[in-house]
């Protein structure tokens, strides 16, 4: 009996010693003294769609976060909780699963303007990362003021750093007072719009590196439509001297954007700004988190000038954390939308919007989409253009009248019309130019089918389809197509209702694509200019 008692006492002493070294972690419990603290919600799902479905059933203000495991395939789980409870466990180190945490940016949710910046240091020995960040902040602030009358400076930008000896890496989160974007698709359109000169410069530098003979072949290929979509592309009646004049006129405009063009590991040209982070339900790495298998966290940069305002019972660190969350916005903020000003408006086809924007951002002029209208019977998208007036009919820009870009989804072509009375009297319509295959309906629906089925383990931050000029011109849908078949087949159970809904939606998209493809050979009557103008005036 005495021996048993001594053994039990020894075990108790060992447990006591263990828990002294490893105390039990505290549990999040809302206090009555702090009525604003939300109730505890901590639910983990294997699939992203299930997490979003659960969010809809919660009374608390919960959000979805992706937790990356230290595995070779980068498998992720999806956590649903509140900002307050997440922060409670986040920095205490009790939950190792929170070491590699990503914020999921829901599609169609209002969000902040954000950037992912990086370049390979050995391939860019003369690059000054801090200076490049400062120039980009200044450039974006100028565009926000010009396009949306929003005041912004470096003091309104949270600057996060996760650089290593090999790679310069930053996250920028813009926090102008009481201002956010409608969703991250609008953010992506805005970013692509203001970076058009940099894309053109990168394209010209890449073309200069191609031998003369190879360049001539490339310009005459089926994929010859340039990244800027200029009329000098394939199928456009531009002569050699016109192209040279165009390049000369753009040289001065593009030069100020040269700091945005860097080299990748292989020496190819790429942008300092990653354009692949503005996609559906994007996973964006969070403040103080590292990537799986690495120990470099996102921390406050040395040259950061943003200091958050701390509310009651909120530490400075927590204030930085809350400020860094892309979708953490107050209910009273004003949305940066374009309903009453010039700029971007997203149609049902954002990839086509981006292409049209590239058409009207050239020759030193930054045009935009003022409004759009869709004629469903004819399957024609009409874009009313602002700020760009070049007309093929007169061979120059109109002095006071803007133009329209019409996209025929059936025939897979685009052409230009005018508001100018003289052009309208002649019923002028430019020649038709083929749409890039990547934005035609059959391609988009095929991508959407694959994308919908693959929901759950895609969208890693390291996905970067922008390694060269042709990749950068791809749509946001294509940017997400990086999941392997092994990952796709890892989920063997398809008995979830949300899976069935996704599968049905993908099937319907394929059927619609086939119907659209079958109708391409049918002719159609021209939509009268009066009907187009009346629709745009409504």
Coordinates of C-alpha atoms in Angstrom, one line a residue, residues 43-497:
X43 CA -14.9 26.4 -35.8
X44 CA -12.5 24.7 -38.2
X45 CA -13.4 23.3 -41.7
X46 CA -11.6 21.3 -44.3
X47 CA -13.2 23.1 -47.1
X48 CA -13.5 26.8 -47.7
X49 CA -17.0 26.6 -49.1
X50 CA -18.2 25.0 -45.9
X51 CA -16.6 27.7 -43.8
X52 CA -18.4 30.4 -45.7
X53 CA -21.7 28.5 -45.4
X54 CA -21.2 28.4 -41.6
X55 CA -20.4 32.2 -41.5
X56 CA -23.9 32.8 -42.9
X57 CA -25.5 31.1 -39.9
X58 CA -23.5 33.0 -37.2
X59 CA -24.9 35.9 -35.3
X60 CA -21.5 37.1 -34.3
X61 CA -19.3 39.1 -36.7
X62 CA -17.1 36.2 -37.8
X63 CA -14.6 35.9 -40.6
X64 CA -12.8 33.1 -42.5
X65 CA -9.1 32.5 -42.1
X66 CA -6.9 29.9 -43.8
X67 CA -4.4 27.9 -41.6
X68 CA -1.5 26.4 -43.5
X69 CA 0.0 23.2 -42.3
X70 CA 3.8 22.4 -42.4
X71 CA 3.3 20.0 -45.3
X72 CA 4.8 19.7 -48.7
X73 CA 1.5 20.1 -50.5
X74 CA 0.6 23.2 -48.5
X75 CA -2.7 21.9 -47.3
X76 CA -4.9 24.4 -45.6
X77 CA -7.8 24.4 -43.1
X78 CA -10.3 27.1 -42.7
X79 CA -11.0 28.8 -39.3
X80 CA -14.2 30.7 -38.6
X81 CA -13.9 33.1 -35.6
X82 CA -14.1 36.8 -34.6
X83 CA -11.2 39.2 -34.8
X84 CA -11.2 39.6 -31.0
X85 CA -10.9 35.9 -30.3
X86 CA -8.3 35.3 -33.0
X87 CA -6.1 38.0 -31.5
X88 CA -6.5 36.5 -28.1
X89 CA -4.9 33.2 -29.2
X90 CA -2.8 34.6 -32.1
X91 CA 0.2 36.1 -30.3
X92 CA 0.3 33.8 -27.2
X93 CA 1.9 30.9 -29.1
X94 CA -0.5 28.3 -27.6
X95 CA -2.0 27.3 -30.9
X96 CA 0.9 26.4 -33.3
X97 CA -1.7 26.2 -36.2
X98 CA -1.9 30.0 -36.1
X99 CA 1.8 30.5 -37.0
X100 CA 0.9 30.3 -40.7
X101 CA -2.4 32.2 -40.9
X102 CA -4.0 33.9 -43.9
X103 CA -7.0 36.2 -44.2
X104 CA -9.5 35.0 -46.7
X105 CA -10.8 38.1 -48.7
X106 CA -14.4 37.1 -49.7
X107 CA -15.5 38.0 -53.2
X108 CA -17.9 41.0 -53.4
X109 CA -17.0 42.1 -49.8
X110 CA -15.7 45.7 -49.3
X111 CA -12.0 45.8 -48.7
X112 CA -9.0 48.0 -48.4
X113 CA -6.5 48.8 -51.2
X114 CA -3.6 46.4 -50.8
X115 CA -0.4 45.5 -52.6
X116 CA 2.0 42.5 -52.6
X117 CA 5.5 43.6 -53.6
X118 CA 8.6 41.5 -54.2
X119 CA 11.7 41.1 -56.2
X120 CA 14.7 38.8 -56.2
X121 CA 17.7 40.6 -54.7
X122 CA 20.6 38.8 -56.6
X123 CA 18.8 39.4 -59.9
X124 CA 18.4 43.2 -59.1
X125 CA 21.6 44.3 -57.5
X126 CA 21.0 48.0 -58.0
X127 CA 17.4 48.0 -56.8
X128 CA 16.6 50.1 -53.7
X129 CA 13.5 48.5 -52.3
X130 CA 12.7 51.2 -49.8
X131 CA 12.9 53.9 -52.5
X132 CA 10.7 51.8 -54.8
X133 CA 8.1 51.5 -52.1
X134 CA 8.1 55.2 -51.4
X135 CA 7.7 56.0 -55.1
X136 CA 4.8 53.5 -55.4
X137 CA 3.0 55.0 -52.4
X138 CA 3.4 58.5 -53.9
X139 CA 2.1 57.3 -57.3
X140 CA -0.9 55.5 -55.9
X141 CA -1.8 58.5 -53.7
X142 CA -1.7 60.8 -56.7
X143 CA -4.1 58.4 -58.6
X144 CA -6.5 58.2 -55.7
X145 CA -6.7 61.9 -55.5
X146 CA -7.1 62.3 -59.3
X147 CA -9.6 59.6 -59.8
X148 CA -11.6 59.6 -56.6
X149 CA -10.6 62.8 -54.8
X150 CA -9.3 60.8 -51.9
X151 CA -6.4 62.3 -49.9
X152 CA -3.7 59.8 -49.0
X153 CA 0.0 59.9 -47.9
X154 CA 2.7 57.6 -46.6
X155 CA 1.2 58.2 -43.1
X156 CA -2.0 56.4 -44.3
X157 CA -0.2 53.3 -45.5
X158 CA 0.7 50.3 -43.3
X159 CA 4.0 49.0 -44.5
X160 CA 4.7 45.3 -43.6
X161 CA 8.1 43.6 -44.3
X162 CA 9.0 39.9 -44.7
X163 CA 12.2 40.3 -46.6
X164 CA 15.1 37.9 -46.5
X165 CA 18.7 38.0 -47.8
X166 CA 17.5 36.7 -51.1
X167 CA 14.1 38.3 -51.6
X168 CA 12.7 41.8 -51.0
X169 CA 9.0 41.4 -49.9
X170 CA 6.5 43.9 -48.6
X171 CA 2.7 44.2 -48.1
X172 CA 1.2 47.6 -48.3
X173 CA -2.3 48.3 -46.9
X174 CA -3.7 51.7 -47.8
X175 CA -5.8 53.3 -45.0
X176 CA -7.1 56.7 -46.2
X177 CA -9.7 58.0 -43.8
X178 CA -13.2 56.5 -44.2
X179 CA -12.5 55.0 -47.6
X180 CA -12.5 51.5 -49.0
X181 CA -13.1 49.7 -52.3
X182 CA -16.3 47.9 -53.2
X183 CA -14.5 44.6 -53.4
X184 CA -11.1 43.3 -54.4
X185 CA -12.1 42.9 -58.0
X186 CA -12.4 46.7 -58.1
X187 CA -9.0 46.9 -56.4
X188 CA -7.5 44.8 -59.0
X189 CA -9.0 46.8 -61.8
X190 CA -7.7 50.1 -60.2
X191 CA -4.2 48.7 -59.8
X192 CA -4.0 47.3 -63.4
X193 CA -5.4 50.6 -64.7
X194 CA -2.7 52.8 -63.0
X195 CA 0.1 50.3 -63.9
X196 CA -0.6 50.2 -67.7
X197 CA 2.4 52.3 -68.5
X198 CA 4.6 49.9 -66.5
X199 CA 3.1 47.0 -68.3
X200 CA 3.8 48.6 -71.7
X201 CA 7.4 49.4 -70.6
X202 CA 7.9 45.8 -69.6
X203 CA 6.5 44.6 -72.9
X204 CA 8.8 46.9 -74.9
X205 CA 11.9 45.8 -72.9
X206 CA 11.0 42.2 -73.4
X207 CA 10.5 42.8 -77.1
X208 CA 13.9 44.5 -77.3
X209 CA 15.5 41.3 -75.9
X210 CA 14.0 39.2 -78.7
X211 CA 16.0 38.9 -81.9
X212 CA 14.7 41.0 -84.8
X213 CA 13.5 38.1 -86.9
X214 CA 11.8 36.4 -84.0
X215 CA 10.1 39.6 -83.0
X216 CA 8.6 39.9 -86.5
X217 CA 7.2 36.4 -86.3
X218 CA 5.8 37.1 -82.9
X219 CA 3.9 40.2 -84.0
X220 CA 2.2 38.3 -86.7
X221 CA 1.1 35.4 -84.6
X222 CA -2.4 34.5 -83.6
X223 CA -1.6 35.7 -80.1
X224 CA -0.1 39.0 -81.4
X225 CA -2.5 41.3 -79.5
X226 CA -0.2 43.2 -77.2
X227 CA -0.7 43.6 -73.5
X228 CA -1.9 47.2 -74.0
X229 CA -4.4 46.0 -76.7
X230 CA -3.3 48.9 -79.0
X231 CA -4.7 49.2 -82.5
X232 CA -1.2 48.4 -83.8
X233 CA -1.6 44.8 -82.7
X234 CA -2.5 41.9 -85.0
X235 CA -5.2 42.8 -87.4
X236 CA -4.8 46.6 -87.0
X237 CA -3.8 48.7 -90.0
X238 CA -0.8 50.3 -88.4
X239 CA 2.4 50.9 -90.5
X240 CA 5.9 50.5 -89.2
X241 CA 6.5 54.3 -88.9
X242 CA 3.2 54.7 -87.0
X243 CA 4.3 52.1 -84.5
X244 CA 7.7 53.8 -84.1
X245 CA 6.0 57.1 -83.5
X246 CA 3.7 55.5 -80.9
X247 CA 6.7 54.0 -79.1
X248 CA 8.4 57.4 -79.1
X249 CA 5.4 59.2 -77.7
X250 CA 5.0 56.6 -74.9
X251 CA 8.7 56.5 -73.9
X252 CA 8.6 59.6 -71.8
X253 CA 5.3 58.6 -70.2
X254 CA 6.5 55.1 -69.4
X255 CA 10.0 56.1 -68.1
X256 CA 8.7 57.3 -64.7
X257 CA 7.3 53.8 -64.2
X258 CA 10.6 52.1 -64.9
X259 CA 11.2 51.4 -61.2
X260 CA 8.3 49.0 -61.2
X261 CA 10.0 46.7 -63.8
X262 CA 12.4 44.1 -62.2
X263 CA 14.1 40.9 -63.1
X264 CA 13.1 37.5 -61.9
X265 CA 15.5 34.7 -61.0
X266 CA 15.9 33.7 -64.6
X267 CA 16.5 37.3 -65.8
X268 CA 13.0 37.8 -67.3
X269 CA 11.1 41.0 -66.8
X270 CA 8.3 41.1 -64.3
X271 CA 6.5 43.8 -62.2
X272 CA 7.5 44.8 -58.7
X273 CA 3.8 44.6 -58.0
X274 CA 2.1 41.1 -57.9
X275 CA -1.1 41.4 -59.9
X276 CA -2.2 37.9 -59.0
X277 CA -3.5 38.8 -55.5
X278 CA -6.8 40.3 -56.6
X279 CA -8.7 37.1 -57.2
X280 CA -11.8 35.4 -55.8
X281 CA -11.6 34.5 -52.1
X282 CA -7.9 35.4 -52.0
X283 CA -5.8 34.1 -49.1
X284 CA -3.5 37.0 -48.0
X285 CA -0.9 36.3 -45.4
X286 CA -1.4 38.1 -42.1
X287 CA 0.7 40.4 -39.9
X288 CA 3.1 38.3 -37.7
X289 CA 2.5 35.1 -39.7
X290 CA 5.1 33.2 -41.8
X291 CA 4.7 30.8 -44.7
X292 CA 4.7 27.1 -43.8
X293 CA 8.2 25.8 -43.6
X294 CA 9.7 29.2 -43.1
X295 CA 10.3 31.4 -40.0
X296 CA 10.2 34.9 -41.6
X297 CA 7.1 36.7 -40.3
X298 CA 5.4 39.8 -41.7
X299 CA 6.5 42.6 -39.3
X300 CA 6.3 46.4 -39.3
X301 CA 8.8 47.7 -41.8
X302 CA 11.6 50.1 -40.8
X303 CA 10.3 52.8 -43.1
X304 CA 6.6 52.4 -42.1
X305 CA 5.1 55.8 -41.2
X306 CA 1.6 54.6 -40.3
X307 CA 0.6 54.6 -36.6
X308 CA -2.9 53.4 -35.7
X309 CA -5.2 55.0 -33.2
X310 CA -5.7 52.9 -30.2
X311 CA -9.2 52.6 -28.8
X312 CA -10.0 51.7 -25.2
X313 CA -8.5 48.3 -24.0
X314 CA -6.7 47.9 -27.4
X315 CA -2.9 47.7 -27.3
X316 CA -0.7 49.2 -30.1
X317 CA 0.1 45.7 -31.4
X318 CA -3.5 44.7 -31.6
X319 CA -4.3 48.0 -33.3
X320 CA -1.6 47.2 -35.9
X321 CA -3.1 43.7 -36.3
X322 CA -6.7 45.1 -36.8
X323 CA -5.4 47.7 -39.3
X324 CA -3.6 45.1 -41.3
X325 CA -6.8 43.0 -42.0
X326 CA -7.9 43.8 -45.5
X327 CA -11.6 43.3 -44.8
X328 CA -11.7 44.9 -41.4
X329 CA -13.7 48.0 -42.2
X330 CA -16.0 50.2 -40.2
X331 CA -19.7 50.4 -41.2
X332 CA -19.5 54.2 -41.8
X333 CA -16.8 54.3 -44.4
X334 CA -17.4 55.6 -47.9
X335 CA -17.0 53.1 -50.7
X336 CA -14.6 54.0 -53.5
X337 CA -17.1 53.3 -56.3
X338 CA -17.4 54.8 -59.7
X339 CA -21.2 55.3 -59.9
X340 CA -20.9 59.0 -59.9
X341 CA -17.4 59.6 -61.3
X342 CA -15.1 58.5 -64.0
X343 CA -13.2 55.3 -63.6
X344 CA -13.9 51.6 -63.4
X345 CA -17.3 49.9 -63.1
X346 CA -17.3 46.1 -63.1
X347 CA -19.5 44.4 -65.7
X348 CA -20.5 40.8 -65.5
X349 CA -17.2 40.1 -67.3
X350 CA -14.3 41.7 -65.4
X351 CA -11.7 40.1 -67.6
X352 CA -13.2 41.9 -70.6
X353 CA -13.3 45.1 -68.5
X354 CA -9.6 44.8 -67.9
X355 CA -8.9 44.3 -71.7
X356 CA -11.0 47.3 -72.6
X357 CA -9.2 49.4 -70.0
X358 CA -5.9 48.4 -71.7
X359 CA -7.2 49.7 -75.0
X360 CA -7.8 53.2 -73.7
X361 CA -4.7 53.6 -71.6
X362 CA -2.0 54.6 -74.1
X363 CA -0.4 57.5 -76.0
X364 CA 0.1 59.3 -72.8
X365 CA -3.6 59.3 -72.1
X366 CA -5.3 57.4 -69.2
X367 CA -8.8 56.6 -70.3
X368 CA -11.4 54.7 -68.3
X369 CA -14.8 53.0 -68.4
X370 CA -17.5 55.5 -67.4
X371 CA -20.4 53.1 -67.7
X372 CA -21.3 49.9 -69.5
X373 CA -24.5 48.4 -70.9
X374 CA -25.2 44.8 -71.9
X375 CA -27.6 43.9 -74.8
X376 CA -28.5 40.4 -73.8
X377 CA -30.3 39.4 -77.1
X378 CA -27.3 40.4 -79.3
X379 CA -24.8 39.5 -76.6
X380 CA -23.0 42.8 -77.0
X381 CA -21.2 44.8 -74.2
X382 CA -21.1 48.5 -74.8
X383 CA -18.5 50.5 -72.9
X384 CA -18.9 54.3 -72.7
X385 CA -15.3 55.5 -72.5
X386 CA -14.0 58.6 -70.7
X387 CA -10.7 60.4 -71.1
X388 CA -9.8 58.7 -74.4
X389 CA -11.1 60.1 -77.7
X390 CA -9.0 58.6 -80.5
X391 CA -11.2 57.7 -83.4
X392 CA -10.3 55.5 -86.4
X393 CA -12.7 57.4 -88.6
X394 CA -10.8 60.7 -88.5
X395 CA -7.4 59.2 -87.6
X396 CA -7.0 61.4 -84.5
X397 CA -8.6 62.2 -81.2
X398 CA -11.9 64.0 -81.1
X399 CA -11.7 67.4 -79.4
X400 CA -14.7 67.1 -77.2
X401 CA -16.6 63.9 -77.9
X402 CA -15.7 60.5 -76.3
X403 CA -15.9 57.1 -78.0
X404 CA -17.5 53.8 -77.3
X405 CA -15.9 50.3 -77.4
X406 CA -18.4 47.5 -78.3
X407 CA -17.5 43.9 -77.6
X408 CA -19.5 41.3 -79.5
X409 CA -19.4 38.1 -77.4
X410 CA -20.9 36.0 -80.1
X411 CA -18.5 36.9 -82.9
X412 CA -15.6 37.3 -80.4
X413 CA -14.6 40.7 -81.8
X414 CA -14.5 44.3 -80.6
X415 CA -14.9 47.6 -82.5
X416 CA -15.2 51.3 -81.9
X417 CA -18.0 53.8 -82.3
X418 CA -18.4 57.5 -81.5
X419 CA -20.6 60.0 -79.8
X420 CA -19.5 62.6 -82.4
X421 CA -22.4 63.8 -84.6
X422 CA -20.4 63.5 -87.8
X423 CA -19.4 59.9 -87.1
X424 CA -22.9 59.0 -86.1
X425 CA -24.4 60.5 -89.2
X426 CA -22.2 58.3 -91.3
X427 CA -23.1 55.4 -88.9
X428 CA -19.4 54.9 -88.6
X429 CA -18.1 51.7 -87.1
X430 CA -14.4 50.8 -87.0
X431 CA -13.2 47.5 -88.4
X432 CA -13.6 44.6 -86.1
X433 CA -10.6 43.2 -84.2
X434 CA -10.5 39.7 -82.6
X435 CA -10.7 39.4 -78.9
X436 CA -7.8 37.6 -77.2
X437 CA -8.8 34.0 -76.7
X438 CA -8.3 34.2 -73.0
X439 CA -11.3 36.5 -72.6
X440 CA -13.8 34.8 -74.9
X441 CA -16.8 33.1 -73.3
X442 CA -16.0 29.5 -74.0
X443 CA -12.5 29.9 -72.4
X444 CA -13.9 31.8 -69.4
X445 CA -16.6 29.3 -68.8
X446 CA -14.1 26.4 -69.1
X447 CA -11.9 28.1 -66.5
X448 CA -14.8 28.8 -64.2
X449 CA -15.8 25.1 -64.3
X450 CA -12.3 24.0 -63.3
X451 CA -12.1 26.8 -60.7
X452 CA -15.4 25.9 -59.1
X453 CA -14.6 22.3 -58.7
X454 CA -11.2 23.1 -57.2
X455 CA -12.5 25.3 -54.4
X456 CA -10.9 24.4 -51.1
X457 CA -7.2 23.9 -51.4
X458 CA -6.1 26.5 -54.0
X459 CA -5.0 30.1 -53.8
X460 CA -1.7 30.0 -52.1
X461 CA 0.1 33.3 -51.7
X462 CA 3.1 32.0 -53.6
X463 CA 1.1 31.4 -56.7
X464 CA 2.6 33.7 -59.3
X465 CA 1.6 33.2 -62.9
X466 CA 3.1 36.5 -63.8
X467 CA 6.7 35.4 -64.6
X468 CA 6.6 36.9 -68.1
X469 CA 4.8 39.4 -70.2
X470 CA 2.3 37.0 -71.7
X471 CA 1.4 35.6 -68.3
X472 CA 0.8 39.1 -66.9
X473 CA -1.8 39.8 -69.5
X474 CA -3.9 36.8 -68.4
X475 CA -7.2 37.3 -66.7
X476 CA -7.7 37.0 -62.9
X477 CA -9.4 33.7 -63.5
X478 CA -6.3 32.3 -65.2
X479 CA -4.1 33.5 -62.4
X480 CA -5.8 31.1 -60.0
X481 CA -5.4 28.0 -62.2
X482 CA -2.4 26.5 -60.4
X483 CA -3.8 23.5 -58.4
X484 CA -2.5 20.1 -59.3
X485 CA -4.6 17.1 -60.1
X486 CA -3.2 15.4 -57.0
X487 CA -4.7 18.0 -54.8
X488 CA -8.0 17.9 -56.7
X489 CA -8.4 14.2 -56.2
X490 CA -7.5 14.3 -52.5
X491 CA -11.1 14.9 -51.5
X492 CA -12.9 11.7 -52.1
X493 CA -16.3 12.6 -50.6
X494 CA -18.7 14.6 -52.6
X495 CA -21.7 14.2 -50.4
X496 CA -21.8 17.9 -49.2
X497 CA -24.7 20.1 -50.4

